[in-house]
JSON list of C-alpha atoms in Angstrom, two decimals:
[
{"chain": "K", "resi": 1, "resn": "UNK", "atom": "CA", "xyz": [28.49, 92.38, 42.41]},
{"chain": "K", "resi": 2, "resn": "UNK", "atom": "CA", "xyz": [30.37, 95.58, 42.91]},
{"chain": "K", "resi": 3, "resn": "UNK", "atom": "CA", "xyz": [32.16, 96.62, 45.85]},
{"chain": "K", "resi": 4, "resn": "UNK", "atom": "CA", "xyz": [32.87, 100.37, 46.42]},
{"chain": "K", "resi": 5, "resn": "UNK", "atom": "CA", "xyz": [35.07, 101.99, 48.69]},
{"chain": "K", "resi": 6, "resn": "UNK", "atom": "CA", "xyz": [33.42, 105.48, 49.89]},
{"chain": "K", "resi": 7, "resn": "UNK", "atom": "CA", "xyz": [35.10, 107.89, 52.62]},
{"chain": "K", "resi": 8, "resn": "UNK", "atom": "CA", "xyz": [34.01, 105.65, 55.59]},
{"chain": "K", "resi": 9, "resn": "UNK", "atom": "CA", "xyz": [32.49, 103.02, 54.49]},
{"chain": "K", "resi": 10, "resn": "UNK", "atom": "CA", "xyz": [32.23, 100.03, 51.71]},
{"chain": "K", "resi": 11, "resn": "UNK", "atom": "CA", "xyz": [29.24, 99.34, 50.19]},
{"chain": "K", "resi": 12, "resn": "UNK", "atom": "CA", "xyz": [27.96, 96.28, 47.58]},
{"chain": "K", "resi": 13, "resn": "UNK", "atom": "CA", "xyz": [25.83, 96.76, 44.71]},
{"chain": "K", "resi": 14, "resn": "UNK", "atom": "CA", "xyz": [23.83, 94.07, 43.00]},
{"chain": "K", "resi": 15, "resn": "UNK", "atom": "CA", "xyz": [23.75, 93.61, 39.03]},
{"chain": "K", "resi": 16, "resn": "UNK", "atom": "CA", "xyz": [20.81, 96.03, 39.39]},
{"chain": "K", "resi": 17, "resn": "UNK", "atom": "CA", "xyz": [23.01, 98.77, 41.24]},
{"chain": "K", "resi": 18, "resn": "UNK", "atom": "CA", "xyz": [21.00, 98.41, 44.31]},
{"chain": "K", "resi": 19, "resn": "UNK", "atom": "CA", "xyz": [22.85, 98.52, 47.46]},
{"chain": "K", "resi": 20, "resn": "UNK", "atom": "CA", "xyz": [22.48, 95.35, 49.34]},
{"chain": "K", "resi": 21, "resn": "UNK", "atom": "CA", "xyz": [25.04, 95.70, 51.90]},
{"chain": "K", "resi": 22, "resn": "UNK", "atom": "CA", "xyz": [27.51, 97.91, 53.73]},
{"chain": "K", "resi": 23, "resn": "UNK", "atom": "CA", "xyz": [30.36, 97.86, 56.14]},
{"chain": "K", "resi": 24, "resn": "UNK", "atom": "CA", "xyz": [30.95, 101.38, 58.11]},
{"chain": "K", "resi": 25, "resn": "UNK", "atom": "CA", "xyz": [33.80, 102.32, 59.91]},
{"chain": "K", "resi": 26, "resn": "UNK", "atom": "CA", "xyz": [34.74, 105.87, 62.19]},
{"chain": "K", "resi": 27, "resn": "UNK", "atom": "CA", "xyz": [38.09, 107.19, 61.96]},
{"chain": "K", "resi": 28, "resn": "UNK", "atom": "CA", "xyz": [39.28, 107.66, 65.23]},
{"chain": "K", "resi": 29, "resn": "UNK", "atom": "CA", "xyz": [42.59, 109.66, 65.25]},
{"chain": "K", "resi": 30, "resn": "UNK", "atom": "CA", "xyz": [45.21, 109.10, 62.61]},
{"chain": "K", "resi": 31, "resn": "UNK", "atom": "CA", "xyz": [46.12, 105.68, 63.11]},
{"chain": "K", "resi": 32, "resn": "UNK", "atom": "CA", "xyz": [42.28, 103.82, 64.09]},
{"chain": "K", "resi": 33, "resn": "UNK", "atom": "CA", "xyz": [39.33, 102.90, 62.49]},
{"chain": "K", "resi": 34, "resn": "UNK", "atom": "CA", "xyz": [36.36, 101.52, 64.26]},
{"chain": "K", "resi": 35, "resn": "UNK", "atom": "CA", "xyz": [34.13, 99.23, 62.49]},
{"chain": "K", "resi": 36, "resn": "UNK", "atom": "CA", "xyz": [31.08, 99.96, 64.00]},
{"chain": "K", "resi": 37, "resn": "UNK", "atom": "CA", "xyz": [28.30, 97.94, 61.56]},
{"chain": "K", "resi": 38, "resn": "UNK", "atom": "CA", "xyz": [28.14, 95.66, 58.90]},
{"chain": "K", "resi": 39, "resn": "UNK", "atom": "CA", "xyz": [24.90, 94.72, 56.88]},
{"chain": "K", "resi": 40, "resn": "UNK", "atom": "CA", "xyz": [23.69, 92.54, 54.27]},
{"chain": "K", "resi": 41, "resn": "UNK", "atom": "CA", "xyz": [20.14, 92.21, 52.95]},
{"chain": "K", "resi": 42, "resn": "UNK", "atom": "CA", "xyz": [18.31, 89.03, 53.95]},
{"chain": "K", "resi": 43, "resn": "UNK", "atom": "CA", "xyz": [18.22, 87.82, 50.18]},
{"chain": "K", "resi": 44, "resn": "UNK", "atom": "CA", "xyz": [21.83, 87.93, 49.81]},
{"chain": "K", "resi": 45, "resn": "UNK", "atom": "CA", "xyz": [22.97, 86.47, 53.22]},
{"chain": "K", "resi": 46, "resn": "UNK", "atom": "CA", "xyz": [25.21, 83.41, 53.27]},
{"chain": "K", "resi": 47, "resn": "UNK", "atom": "CA", "xyz": [26.83, 84.53, 50.04]},
{"chain": "K", "resi": 48, "resn": "UNK", "atom": "CA", "xyz": [30.39, 85.56, 51.64]},
{"chain": "K", "resi": 49, "resn": "UNK", "atom": "CA", "xyz": [29.30, 89.51, 50.83]},
{"chain": "K", "resi": 50, "resn": "UNK", "atom": "CA", "xyz": [29.89, 90.21, 55.02]},
{"chain": "K", "resi": 51, "resn": "UNK", "atom": "CA", "xyz": [33.18, 88.45, 54.96]},
{"chain": "K", "resi": 52, "resn": "UNK", "atom": "CA", "xyz": [34.30, 90.20, 51.73]},
{"chain": "K", "resi": 53, "resn": "UNK", "atom": "CA", "xyz": [33.20, 93.54, 53.02]},
{"chain": "K", "resi": 54, "resn": "UNK", "atom": "CA", "xyz": [35.62, 92.98, 56.20]},
{"chain": "K", "resi": 55, "resn": "UNK", "atom": "CA", "xyz": [38.03, 91.72, 54.00]},
{"chain": "K", "resi": 56, "resn": "UNK", "atom": "CA", "xyz": [38.10, 94.61, 52.15]},
{"chain": "K", "resi": 57, "resn": "UNK", "atom": "CA", "xyz": [38.65, 96.92, 55.52]},
{"chain": "K", "resi": 58, "resn": "UNK", "atom": "CA", "xyz": [41.52, 95.05, 56.46]},
{"chain": "K", "resi": 59, "resn": "UNK", "atom": "CA", "xyz": [43.19, 95.69, 53.14]},
{"chain": "K", "resi": 60, "resn": "UNK", "atom": "CA", "xyz": [42.13, 99.75, 53.72]},
{"chain": "K", "resi": 61, "resn": "UNK", "atom": "CA", "xyz": [43.86, 99.61, 56.86]},
{"chain": "K", "resi": 62, "resn": "UNK", "atom": "CA", "xyz": [46.94, 97.75, 55.37]},
{"chain": "K", "resi": 63, "resn": "UNK", "atom": "CA", "xyz": [47.04, 100.24, 52.80]},
{"chain": "K", "resi": 64, "resn": "UNK", "atom": "CA", "xyz": [46.89, 103.13, 54.83]},
{"chain": "K", "resi": 65, "resn": "UNK", "atom": "CA", "xyz": [48.83, 102.23, 58.12]},
{"chain": "K", "resi": 66, "resn": "UNK", "atom": "CA", "xyz": [45.66, 101.88, 60.57]},
{"chain": "K", "resi": 67, "resn": "UNK", "atom": "CA", "xyz": [44.59, 99.69, 63.11]},
{"chain": "K", "resi": 68, "resn": "UNK", "atom": "CA", "xyz": [41.10, 98.46, 63.53]},
{"chain": "K", "resi": 69, "resn": "UNK", "atom": "CA", "xyz": [38.93, 98.27, 66.39]},
{"chain": "K", "resi": 70, "resn": "UNK", "atom": "CA", "xyz": [36.07, 95.76, 65.55]},
{"chain": "K", "resi": 71, "resn": "UNK", "atom": "CA", "xyz": [33.27, 96.89, 67.70]},
{"chain": "K", "resi": 72, "resn": "UNK", "atom": "CA", "xyz": [30.47, 95.43, 65.19]},
{"chain": "K", "resi": 73, "resn": "UNK", "atom": "CA", "xyz": [29.86, 92.06, 66.32]},
{"chain": "K", "resi": 74, "resn": "UNK", "atom": "CA", "xyz": [30.14, 90.71, 63.02]},
{"chain": "K", "resi": 75, "resn": "UNK", "atom": "CA", "xyz": [33.57, 92.19, 62.52]},
{"chain": "K", "resi": 76, "resn": "UNK", "atom": "CA", "xyz": [34.53, 91.07, 65.97]},
{"chain": "K", "resi": 77, "resn": "UNK", "atom": "CA", "xyz": [33.81, 87.40, 64.94]},
{"chain": "K", "resi": 78, "resn": "UNK", "atom": "CA", "xyz": [35.71, 87.75, 61.80]},
{"chain": "K", "resi": 79, "resn": "UNK", "atom": "CA", "xyz": [38.66, 88.99, 63.64]},
{"chain": "K", "resi": 80, "resn": "UNK", "atom": "CA", "xyz": [38.25, 86.28, 66.03]},
{"chain": "K", "resi": 81, "resn": "UNK", "atom": "CA", "xyz": [38.53, 83.78, 63.23]},
{"chain": "K", "resi": 82, "resn": "UNK", "atom": "CA", "xyz": [40.76, 85.04, 60.93]},
{"chain": "K", "resi": 83, "resn": "UNK", "atom": "CA", "xyz": [44.33, 85.13, 62.52]},
{"chain": "K", "resi": 84, "resn": "UNK", "atom": "CA", "xyz": [45.54, 86.93, 59.34]},
{"chain": "K", "resi": 85, "resn": "UNK", "atom": "CA", "xyz": [43.90, 89.63, 60.71]},
{"chain": "K", "resi": 86, "resn": "UNK", "atom": "CA", "xyz": [45.69, 90.05, 63.82]},
{"chain": "K", "resi": 87, "resn": "UNK", "atom": "CA", "xyz": [48.22, 92.70, 62.18]},
{"chain": "K", "resi": 88, "resn": "UNK", "atom": "CA", "xyz": [46.07, 95.18, 61.84]},
{"chain": "K", "resi": 89, "resn": "UNK", "atom": "CA", "xyz": [43.79, 94.38, 65.46]},
{"chain": "K", "resi": 90, "resn": "UNK", "atom": "CA", "xyz": [43.70, 96.97, 68.04]}
]
């Protein structure tokens, strides 16, 4: 699988270069991003792909000095479960 950073999303491609998941965000000013959507194709769920997408979003926020508002229910659950994400939580 290949994870790719685009302007306002991370996308994951399978070995056939088919898009099988994404996490999107919106920029809210200079220092805040809002994670608004996380999706993984039904055939690829349960493999940790969505968790990896949120983790990539956290890494992106840290690299760019931003905070995250997780509006997406899955991302919010990840922030509730993972204390190591609290440094970027808005």
